[in-house]
């Protein structure tokens, strides 16, 4: 084990972190819902590699099919006994991979780096990512599947738009919020970030956007616990710098989950800074729903006559707050939102990019892609970036964050 | 914000939520994970033993209701059970058949014969009759079903009506997925959803069957395709029936998925993921229930609350090392604690009193204290949290869940109106 991976792994290898397995009653509910085990015999299922194999792990892993777990978190979500199945599988995998972390898994965790490199050369990057020979070489050398969805490079970062845009004409009447856009929202999903702050400003909030780094989720899901722990704490410092008691709003569903619970539960990050940020952050749709329940959300929405499929991403469901987007969008007259009912889109962050897992990820997402195409061939809604790219690439249906619909219904676009 | 909050997603929670939503009430269903429905056999037990084998469940439960005032059926009553049965059958369309006045007697995966009230159509041909001839078919790669055990036990068991049947084991080997030698029942069920797999399976099995045999198979005949069993029966030219397996129970999943989808379609807001950890009560009235949501707890407020949290198995009841039992969400008063030790050491004789611990309810399913007064005017209970009976021994759990769920829902609808 190299020194750079040690601290996070000490927690991952610690018995206490994995103690929830004792609550497992072997009911198999997780097995029935695992989207990966449903489509491939290569993964023996969350209960087998998790609470069961865990009893035999003493340093070495006894079940290498563990690497086929996509860390979507569905097993933990559906477990009625409170076993943290996905968490302990992520921990065991990090320990298992520590001595032979593939270069590819180190690289694809570097989301900020990818954004910084691609934005200045967006047209070239776009062309390269659609170029078959280049993608074939990328697959052979790096191990990223040639057909896997890639982030769409943009000509302008959110930070650059934010710095240059004119200040809002109307004065803020409702107080101040901090906006967290995440790496993808900063570099690739710039429109989602813009629309999010515009909606918040329309509601009467002053929005602060501090300079911010990566939450480390992609590193965490690839087992790079130390780098991920450092990233998430650095981000907490960034967000705390904007003001100590302010609510933090995010339009990046999965990064929100990282801050709310994953960094703590999977990597054992036990730090006041994380606790502070993790309890102040709200998903933007969750925030709008809270406003509505408090009777403070204006519902002067324009009519949007449309039926649209909505897919709740795994890492949003894991936060345990239900599906706020469905409820908020339900307030828009004319709009019919059809929840996908699908377990997972398959991508699970970076899982579906990997050449050896691409086919599995596609098979996982197939029922969702079919549902999306059938419900509305022109538009789908989903709260996280990589899931949107996966749905869009595999179904051919344009996929937006639900805030786009709210933005439209308020007459802002 | 909903008018009614249902806590728990087992049979009672799902039925209560569906019934309330069906009557136009705005409902939120709170649950930690998937409920216990898919761990059962996918049939509805109303009353199986009292203590002798029961043939007419509703008739027998009326007798229990008058003889045992502390039994949940005394508060629920035969009429509510009837209503619950008819409601569930109507809700699930072609997924459940049966009659409140008659139990089926169906083979189990160890070759015993269990009494149950409502069953899936794919199980009906297994109802044991004198002179029946069964071919019990095992799948070589499915380790949870042993046709020899089932067939030999069935053959040597006198049937409830005194007759006998003849059963013989058959083994076939049709892989559910290439390269897999140990497949779960669910993996087989997904394979049986595919008509091409059913063709292959029928081709492998048909030559082994004799004229006049009824074919008993593990309950894996399709998860999504409700007609898979019928199609297989036609392909084989023999009646077939399913025998439920230990979890993952495919027939249980069918019920759970159908009831959950119906609830969502009826507008029930389902919030899954974390436990309900505390309740806020003001002037005796329940105002809200809080879930331990990631980041910050979330409170769900409502006008009425249905406690459908189950018993010890789900953590709704807990016993500490001193032997004291608590209801973990509201700290409600419990019945069944004052009759001596809750667990006695003789595990193979009389029932353990522990299994009868639970809350008391009135006829409207309000939770009551020892004096018979409502603990909170807007708190109702349904299903396994209600004390007064050993469900597993009586095979009465589903009937109690159904009857109490419709009664609780109807009381709430009446009061909100």
CSV table of N, CA and C in Angstrom, one decimal, chain B residues 73-131:
chain,number,residue,atom,x,y,z
B,73,UNK,N,-58.1,-9.4,15.8
B,73,UNK,CA,-59.3,-9.6,15.0
B,73,UNK,C,-60.6,-9.2,15.8
B,74,UNK,N,-60.4,-9.1,17.2
B,74,UNK,CA,-61.6,-8.6,18.0
B,74,UNK,C,-61.9,-7.2,17.6
B,75,UNK,N,-60.8,-6.4,17.5
B,75,UNK,CA,-61.0,-4.9,17.1
B,75,UNK,C,-61.3,-4.8,15.6
B,76,UNK,N,-60.7,-5.6,14.8
B,76,UNK,CA,-60.8,-5.4,13.4
B,76,UNK,C,-62.2,-5.9,12.9
B,77,UNK,N,-62.5,-7.1,13.3
B,77,UNK,CA,-63.8,-7.7,12.9
B,77,UNK,C,-63.8,-8.3,11.6
B,78,UNK,N,-64.7,-9.3,11.4
B,78,UNK,CA,-64.7,-10.0,10.1
B,78,UNK,C,-65.1,-9.2,9.0
B,79,UNK,N,-65.9,-8.2,9.2
B,79,UNK,CA,-66.4,-7.3,8.1
B,79,UNK,C,-65.2,-6.6,7.5
B,80,UNK,N,-64.3,-6.0,8.3
B,80,UNK,CA,-63.2,-5.3,7.8
B,80,UNK,C,-62.2,-6.2,7.0
B,81,UNK,N,-62.1,-7.4,7.5
B,81,UNK,CA,-61.2,-8.4,6.8
B,81,UNK,C,-61.8,-8.7,5.4
B,82,UNK,N,-63.1,-8.9,5.4
B,82,UNK,CA,-63.8,-9.1,4.2
B,82,UNK,C,-63.6,-7.9,3.2
B,83,UNK,N,-63.8,-6.7,3.7
B,83,UNK,CA,-63.6,-5.5,2.9
B,83,UNK,C,-62.2,-5.5,2.4
B,84,UNK,N,-61.2,-5.8,3.3
B,84,UNK,CA,-59.8,-5.7,2.9
B,84,UNK,C,-59.5,-6.7,1.8
B,85,UNK,N,-60.1,-7.9,1.9
B,85,UNK,CA,-59.8,-9.0,0.9
B,85,UNK,C,-60.4,-8.5,-0.5
B,86,UNK,N,-61.6,-8.0,-0.4
B,86,UNK,CA,-62.3,-7.6,-1.7
B,86,UNK,C,-61.5,-6.4,-2.3
B,87,UNK,N,-61.1,-5.5,-1.4
B,87,UNK,CA,-60.4,-4.3,-1.9
B,87,UNK,C,-59.1,-4.7,-2.6
B,88,UNK,N,-58.3,-5.6,-1.9
B,88,UNK,CA,-57.0,-6.0,-2.5
B,88,UNK,C,-57.2,-6.7,-3.8
B,89,UNK,N,-58.2,-7.6,-3.8
B,89,UNK,CA,-58.5,-8.4,-5.1
B,89,UNK,C,-58.8,-7.4,-6.2
B,90,UNK,N,-59.6,-6.4,-5.9
B,90,UNK,CA,-60.0,-5.4,-6.9
B,90,UNK,C,-58.8,-4.6,-7.4
B,91,UNK,N,-58.0,-4.3,-6.4
B,91,UNK,CA,-56.8,-3.4,-6.7
B,91,UNK,C,-55.8,-4.1,-7.6
B,92,UNK,N,-55.6,-5.4,-7.3
B,92,UNK,CA,-54.6,-6.2,-8.0
B,92,UNK,C,-55.1,-6.9,-9.2
B,93,UNK,N,-56.3,-6.7,-9.5
B,93,UNK,CA,-56.8,-7.3,-10.8
B,93,UNK,C,-56.6,-8.8,-10.8
B,94,UNK,N,-55.9,-9.3,-11.8
B,94,UNK,CA,-55.7,-10.7,-12.0
B,94,UNK,C,-54.6,-11.3,-11.2
B,95,UNK,N,-54.0,-10.6,-10.3
B,95,UNK,CA,-52.8,-11.1,-9.6
B,95,UNK,C,-53.2,-12.0,-8.4
B,96,UNK,N,-54.4,-11.8,-7.8
B,96,UNK,CA,-54.8,-12.6,-6.7
B,96,UNK,C,-56.2,-13.2,-6.9
B,97,UNK,N,-56.4,-14.5,-6.6
B,97,UNK,CA,-57.7,-15.1,-6.6
B,97,UNK,C,-58.0,-15.7,-5.3
B,98,UNK,N,-59.2,-16.0,-5.0
B,98,UNK,CA,-59.6,-16.7,-3.8
B,98,UNK,C,-60.8,-16.1,-3.1
B,99,UNK,N,-61.2,-16.7,-2.0
B,99,UNK,CA,-62.4,-16.4,-1.4
B,99,UNK,C,-62.2,-16.4,0.1
B,100,UNK,N,-62.8,-15.4,0.7
B,100,UNK,CA,-62.6,-15.2,2.2
B,100,UNK,C,-63.2,-16.4,3.0
B,101,UNK,N,-64.0,-17.1,2.4
B,101,UNK,CA,-64.7,-18.3,3.1
B,101,UNK,C,-64.0,-19.6,2.9
B,102,UNK,N,-62.9,-19.6,2.1
B,102,UNK,CA,-62.2,-20.9,1.9
B,102,UNK,C,-60.7,-20.8,1.7
B,103,UNK,N,-60.0,-21.6,2.5
B,103,UNK,CA,-58.5,-21.6,2.3
B,103,UNK,C,-58.1,-22.6,1.2
B,104,UNK,N,-57.1,-22.2,0.5
B,104,UNK,CA,-56.4,-23.2,-0.4
B,104,UNK,C,-55.5,-24.0,0.5
B,105,UNK,N,-55.2,-25.2,0.1
B,105,UNK,CA,-54.2,-26.0,0.8
B,105,UNK,C,-53.1,-26.3,-0.2
B,106,UNK,N,-51.9,-25.6,-0.1
B,106,UNK,CA,-50.9,-25.6,-1.1
B,106,UNK,C,-49.6,-26.2,-0.6
B,107,UNK,N,-48.9,-26.9,-1.5
B,107,UNK,CA,-47.6,-27.5,-1.2
B,107,UNK,C,-46.5,-26.4,-1.0
B,108,UNK,N,-45.7,-26.7,0.0
B,108,UNK,CA,-44.5,-25.8,0.3
B,108,UNK,C,-43.3,-26.3,-0.3
B,109,UNK,N,-42.2,-25.6,-0.2
B,109,UNK,CA,-40.9,-26.0,-0.7
B,109,UNK,C,-40.2,-27.1,0.1
B,110,UNK,N,-40.8,-27.5,1.2
B,110,UNK,CA,-40.3,-28.7,1.9
B,110,UNK,C,-41.4,-29.8,1.8
B,111,UNK,N,-42.4,-29.6,1.0
B,111,UNK,CA,-43.4,-30.7,0.8
B,111,UNK,C,-44.4,-30.7,1.9
B,112,UNK,N,-44.5,-29.7,2.7
B,112,UNK,CA,-45.7,-29.6,3.7
B,112,UNK,C,-46.9,-29.0,2.9
B,113,UNK,N,-48.0,-29.0,3.6
B,113,UNK,CA,-49.2,-28.4,3.0
B,113,UNK,C,-49.7,-27.2,3.8
B,114,UNK,N,-49.7,-26.0,3.2
B,114,UNK,CA,-50.0,-24.9,4.0
B,114,UNK,C,-51.4,-24.3,3.6
B,115,UNK,N,-52.1,-23.9,4.6
B,115,UNK,CA,-53.4,-23.3,4.3
B,115,UNK,C,-53.3,-21.8,4.1
B,116,UNK,N,-53.9,-21.3,3.0
B,116,UNK,CA,-53.8,-19.8,2.8
B,116,UNK,C,-55.0,-19.4,2.0
B,117,UNK,N,-55.3,-18.1,2.1
B,117,UNK,CA,-56.6,-17.6,1.6
B,117,UNK,C,-56.7,-17.1,0.2
B,118,UNK,N,-55.8,-16.1,-0.1
B,118,UNK,CA,-55.7,-15.6,-1.5
B,118,UNK,C,-54.4,-16.0,-2.1
B,119,UNK,N,-54.5,-16.5,-3.3
B,119,UNK,CA,-53.2,-16.9,-4.0
B,119,UNK,C,-53.1,-16.3,-5.4
B,120,UNK,N,-51.9,-16.5,-5.9
B,120,UNK,CA,-51.8,-16.0,-7.3
B,120,UNK,C,-52.3,-17.1,-8.2
B,121,UNK,N,-52.8,-16.8,-9.4
B,121,UNK,CA,-53.4,-17.8,-10.3
B,121,UNK,C,-52.4,-18.9,-10.6
B,122,UNK,N,-51.1,-18.5,-10.6
B,122,UNK,CA,-50.1,-19.5,-11.0
B,122,UNK,C,-49.9,-20.5,-9.9
B,123,UNK,N,-50.6,-20.4,-8.8
B,123,UNK,CA,-50.5,-21.4,-7.7
B,123,UNK,C,-51.7,-22.3,-7.6
B,124,UNK,N,-52.8,-22.0,-8.2
B,124,UNK,CA,-54.0,-22.6,-8.0
B,124,UNK,C,-54.0,-24.1,-8.2
B,125,UNK,N,-53.3,-24.5,-9.3
B,125,UNK,CA,-53.3,-26.0,-9.7
B,125,UNK,C,-52.7,-26.8,-8.6
B,126,UNK,N,-52.0,-26.2,-7.7
B,126,UNK,CA,-51.3,-27.0,-6.6
B,126,UNK,C,-52.2,-27.3,-5.5
B,127,UNK,N,-53.4,-26.8,-5.4
B,127,UNK,CA,-54.4,-27.1,-4.4
B,127,UNK,C,-54.6,-28.6,-4.3
B,128,UNK,N,-54.2,-29.2,-3.1
B,128,UNK,CA,-54.1,-30.6,-3.1
B,128,UNK,C,-55.5,-31.3,-3.1
B,129,UNK,N,-55.6,-32.3,-3.8
B,129,UNK,CA,-56.8,-33.1,-3.9
B,129,UNK,C,-56.5,-34.6,-3.9
B,130,UNK,N,-57.4,-35.4,-3.4
B,130,UNK,CA,-57.3,-36.8,-3.3
B,130,UNK,C,-57.1,-37.4,-4.7
B,131,UNK,N,-56.0,-38.2,-4.9
B,131,UNK,CA,-55.8,-38.8,-6.2
B,131,UNK,C,-55.0,-38.0,-7.2
